[in-house]
Amino acid sequence: MPPIPGSGLAKGLAVTLRTMTRKTVTAQYPDTQPELPPRSRGVIGLFEENCTVCMLCARECPDWCIYIDSHKETSPPAAPGGRERSRNVLDRFAIDFSLCMYCGICIEVCPFDALFWSPEFEYAETDIHELTHERDKLRAWMWTVPEPPALDPGAEEPKEIAAARKAADKLAAQRAQAQQDQTDGKNQDAKNQDAKNQDGKNQADEKGGTP
């Protein structure tokens, strides 16, 4: 059956009429803050306690917008006769957000979980040079990072957690076995002591008895 002429136009007008009769909802920003998805790419927060100054994020950044400065410090040996240890100390960690294209490569390649996505997006400046934010600002954004989403009920447990749980279970089993062995040893000692006491009593009865 051929389509009725003008049916497409009628359907389009029906959609338009339905939309026109609905109440318009407008979020009055900035009085009303938008509800952002949990994985929104706003800015990058820095958890500098985890940063080892490996420079991997700066080397992998396609825009070269990460600036890191550091120096080495030597720590005395932990034990007499040991070797001195040197470690990198972070002096500067800055990101130029006028160059950043929010690809997330720096966050993905960080081996120590020092960089995180924050949904914060209100960081506009009147001067482009002020879009280079130092580590103090990046650290402040760290507190706006949301909690990671929960795993699906059927998802596999992370390998790190599984390995840690396996090691903890093994240690708990070893402690329980040691405690059980200690209890069994005490019980056996008590039984042996009772047997000795009984043997001594029997021998005393035999010596003191009438022939």
Short mmCIF file of C-alpha atoms in Angstrom, two decimals:
data_model
loop_
_atom_site.label_atom_id
_atom_site.label_comp_id
_atom_site.label_asym_id
_atom_site.label_seq_id
_atom_site.Cartn_x
_atom_site.Cartn_y
_atom_site.Cartn_z
CA MET A 1 0.00 0.00 0.00
CA PRO A 2 1.56 3.32 -1.02
CA PRO A 3 2.04 5.92 1.75
CA ILE A 4 -0.57 8.58 2.12
CA PRO A 5 0.66 11.89 0.73
CA GLY A 6 1.60 14.29 3.53
CA SER A 7 1.79 11.61 6.25
CA GLY A 8 5.46 12.44 6.99
CA LEU A 9 4.64 16.10 7.41
CA ALA A 10 1.76 15.23 9.75
CA LYS A 11 4.01 13.09 11.92
CA GLY A 12 6.58 15.84 12.13
CA LEU A 13 3.97 18.41 13.10
CA ALA A 14 2.63 16.02 15.77
CA VAL A 15 6.08 15.79 17.33
CA THR A 16 6.37 19.56 17.24
CA LEU A 17 2.98 20.01 18.92
CA ARG A 18 3.84 17.53 21.67
CA THR A 19 7.08 19.35 22.35
CA MET A 20 5.39 22.74 22.41
CA THR A 21 2.86 21.62 25.03
CA ARG A 22 5.50 20.34 27.46
CA LYS A 23 6.85 22.54 30.24
CA THR A 24 10.31 23.89 29.54
CA VAL A 25 12.90 23.14 32.21
CA THR A 26 15.91 25.46 32.20
CA ALA A 27 18.76 25.12 34.68
CA GLN A 28 19.75 28.63 35.70
CA TYR A 29 23.53 28.30 35.84
CA PRO A 30 25.44 29.23 38.01
CA ASP A 31 22.64 29.31 40.58
CA THR A 32 21.86 25.70 39.69
CA GLN A 33 24.87 23.47 39.23
CA PRO A 34 24.64 20.80 36.52
CA GLU A 35 24.57 17.11 37.43
CA LEU A 36 27.69 15.74 35.81
CA PRO A 37 28.33 12.07 35.00
CA PRO A 38 30.71 10.31 37.44
CA ARG A 39 33.43 9.97 34.78
CA SER A 40 33.34 13.59 33.62
CA ARG A 41 36.63 14.96 32.32
CA GLY A 42 36.92 18.32 34.00
CA VAL A 43 40.44 18.92 35.31
CA ILE A 44 43.26 16.72 36.55
CA GLY A 45 43.85 16.37 40.28
CA LEU A 46 47.28 15.53 41.71
CA PHE A 47 47.84 13.24 44.70
CA GLU A 48 51.47 14.19 45.13
CA GLU A 49 52.18 11.67 47.91
CA ASN A 50 51.99 8.96 45.24
CA CYS A 51 54.15 10.82 42.71
CA THR A 52 57.66 9.37 42.33
CA VAL A 53 58.75 11.88 39.66
CA CYS A 54 59.11 9.09 37.10
CA MET A 55 58.31 11.68 34.37
CA LEU A 56 56.20 9.12 32.51
CA CYS A 57 53.17 11.41 32.30
CA ALA A 58 55.23 14.30 30.91
CA ARG A 59 56.93 12.09 28.32
CA GLU A 60 53.68 10.54 27.10
CA CYS A 61 51.72 13.81 26.95
CA PRO A 62 51.08 14.55 23.25
CA ASP A 63 50.78 18.30 23.93
CA TRP A 64 53.79 18.62 26.25
CA CYS A 65 51.68 20.59 28.71
CA ILE A 66 52.99 18.97 31.92
CA TYR A 67 55.96 20.60 33.64
CA ILE A 68 57.82 18.73 36.38
CA ASP A 69 60.87 19.81 38.39
CA SER A 70 62.56 17.75 41.08
CA HIS A 71 65.80 17.21 42.96
CA LYS A 72 67.48 14.23 44.56
CA GLU A 73 67.91 13.75 48.28
CA THR A 74 70.14 11.19 49.96
CA SER A 75 68.85 9.35 53.00
CA PRO A 76 71.18 7.77 55.58
CA PRO A 77 71.30 3.98 55.74
CA ALA A 78 68.54 2.34 57.73
CA ALA A 79 71.00 0.01 59.48
CA PRO A 80 74.67 0.36 60.36
CA GLY A 81 76.85 -0.66 57.46
CA GLY A 82 74.04 -0.22 54.95
CA ARG A 83 74.01 1.85 51.79
CA GLU A 84 72.68 5.36 51.46
CA ARG A 85 69.48 5.72 49.48
CA SER A 86 68.61 8.50 47.05
CA ARG A 87 65.09 9.51 46.12
CA ASN A 88 63.46 12.11 43.91
CA VAL A 89 61.68 14.97 45.65
CA LEU A 90 58.96 16.81 43.74
CA ASP A 91 59.57 20.56 43.44
CA ARG A 92 57.05 21.54 40.77
CA PHE A 93 54.14 19.85 39.04
CA ALA A 94 52.14 22.10 36.72
CA ILE A 95 49.68 21.54 33.88
CA ASP A 96 48.99 24.12 31.18
CA PHE A 97 45.26 23.69 30.56
CA SER A 98 45.39 26.08 27.61
CA LEU A 99 47.27 23.29 25.79
CA CYS A 100 45.71 20.23 27.40
CA MET A 101 43.30 18.35 25.13
CA TYR A 102 41.93 16.18 27.96
CA CYS A 103 42.98 12.91 26.35
CA GLY A 104 43.67 11.30 29.74
CA ILE A 105 46.90 9.62 28.63
CA CYS A 106 48.80 10.99 31.65
CA ILE A 107 46.24 9.45 34.00
CA GLU A 108 46.31 6.11 32.22
CA VAL A 109 50.10 5.76 32.15
CA CYS A 110 50.74 6.88 35.75
CA PRO A 111 51.99 3.68 37.44
CA PHE A 112 51.39 4.92 41.00
CA ASP A 113 47.88 6.45 40.80
CA ALA A 114 48.98 10.04 41.35
CA LEU A 115 46.66 11.64 38.75
CA PHE A 116 42.86 11.53 38.72
CA TRP A 117 40.00 13.05 36.76
CA SER A 118 38.00 15.67 38.64
CA PRO A 119 34.58 16.86 37.41
CA GLU A 120 35.54 20.45 38.39
CA PHE A 121 35.12 22.69 35.35
CA GLU A 122 34.96 26.21 36.75
CA TYR A 123 38.54 27.32 36.27
CA ALA A 124 38.23 29.94 33.53
CA GLU A 125 40.71 32.83 33.62
CA THR A 126 40.83 36.22 31.93
CA ASP A 127 44.49 35.72 31.02
CA ILE A 128 45.64 32.63 29.13
CA HIS A 129 48.91 32.59 31.05
CA GLU A 130 46.98 31.96 34.26
CA LEU A 131 45.68 28.63 32.91
CA THR A 132 48.96 27.01 33.94
CA HIS A 133 48.00 25.65 37.34
CA GLU A 134 50.63 24.59 39.85
CA ARG A 135 50.59 21.59 42.17
CA ASP A 136 48.81 23.44 45.00
CA LYS A 137 45.80 24.02 42.76
CA LEU A 138 46.00 20.48 41.38
CA ARG A 139 46.07 19.16 44.94
CA ALA A 140 43.01 21.22 45.85
CA TRP A 141 41.14 19.65 42.92
CA MET A 142 42.03 16.23 44.28
CA TRP A 143 39.37 16.62 46.97
CA THR A 144 36.66 16.97 44.29
CA VAL A 145 37.49 13.59 42.73
CA PRO A 146 34.44 11.31 43.18
CA GLU A 147 34.59 7.80 44.58
CA PRO A 148 35.23 5.13 41.95
CA PRO A 149 32.05 3.47 40.69
CA ALA A 150 31.17 0.12 42.21
CA LEU A 151 31.98 -3.01 40.25
CA ASP A 152 29.23 -4.94 38.54
CA PRO A 153 27.92 -7.86 40.63
CA GLY A 154 29.29 -10.34 38.10
CA ALA A 155 32.65 -8.63 37.60
CA GLU A 156 35.89 -10.37 38.47
CA GLU A 157 37.71 -9.25 41.58
CA PRO A 158 40.80 -7.10 40.87
CA LYS A 159 43.99 -9.15 40.80
CA GLU A 160 45.64 -7.01 43.47
CA ILE A 161 42.76 -7.52 45.92
CA ALA A 162 42.56 -11.24 45.12
CA ALA A 163 46.30 -11.66 45.73
CA ALA A 164 46.14 -9.68 48.98
CA ARG A 165 43.14 -11.71 50.19
CA LYS A 166 44.87 -14.97 49.29
CA ALA A 167 47.99 -13.95 51.23
CA ALA A 168 45.86 -12.86 54.21
CA ASP A 169 43.93 -16.14 54.19
CA LYS A 170 47.17 -18.12 54.02
CA LEU A 171 48.63 -16.17 56.94
CA ALA A 172 45.44 -16.61 58.97
CA ALA A 173 45.49 -20.36 58.26
CA GLN A 174 49.13 -20.59 59.37
CA ARG A 175 48.37 -18.73 62.60
CA ALA A 176 45.34 -20.92 63.27
CA GLN A 177 47.41 -24.05 62.63
CA ALA A 178 50.18 -22.82 64.93
CA GLN A 179 47.63 -22.02 67.64
CA GLN A 180 46.03 -25.46 67.20
CA ASP A 181 49.44 -27.14 67.40
CA GLN A 182 50.22 -25.21 70.55
CA THR A 183 46.88 -26.23 72.09
CA ASP A 184 47.42 -29.87 71.10
CA GLY A 185 50.91 -29.76 72.61
CA LYS A 186 49.57 -28.42 75.89
CA ASN A 187 46.86 -31.08 75.95
CA GLN A 188 49.41 -33.80 75.24
CA ASP A 189 51.68 -32.50 78.00
CA ALA A 190 48.75 -32.55 80.39
CA LYS A 191 47.91 -36.12 79.40
CA ASN A 192 51.52 -37.20 79.85
CA GLN A 193 51.63 -35.54 83.26
CA ASP A 194 48.42 -37.30 84.28
CA ALA A 195 49.84 -40.62 83.09
CA LYS A 196 53.03 -40.07 85.12
CA ASN A 197 51.02 -39.17 88.18
CA GLN A 198 48.89 -42.28 87.75
CA ASP A 199 51.99 -44.48 87.32
CA GLY A 200 53.54 -42.97 90.44
CA LYS A 201 50.34 -43.59 92.39
CA ASN A 202 50.18 -47.20 91.22
CA GLN A 203 53.79 -47.80 92.19
CA ALA A 204 53.17 -46.29 95.63
CA ASP A 205 50.14 -48.53 96.10
CA GLU A 206 52.15 -51.59 95.12
CA LYS A 207 54.92 -50.75 97.61
CA GLY A 208 52.57 -49.96 100.43
CA GLY A 209 50.18 -52.87 99.78
CA THR A 210 50.10 -56.20 101.71
CA PRO A 211 51.76 -59.21 99.98
#
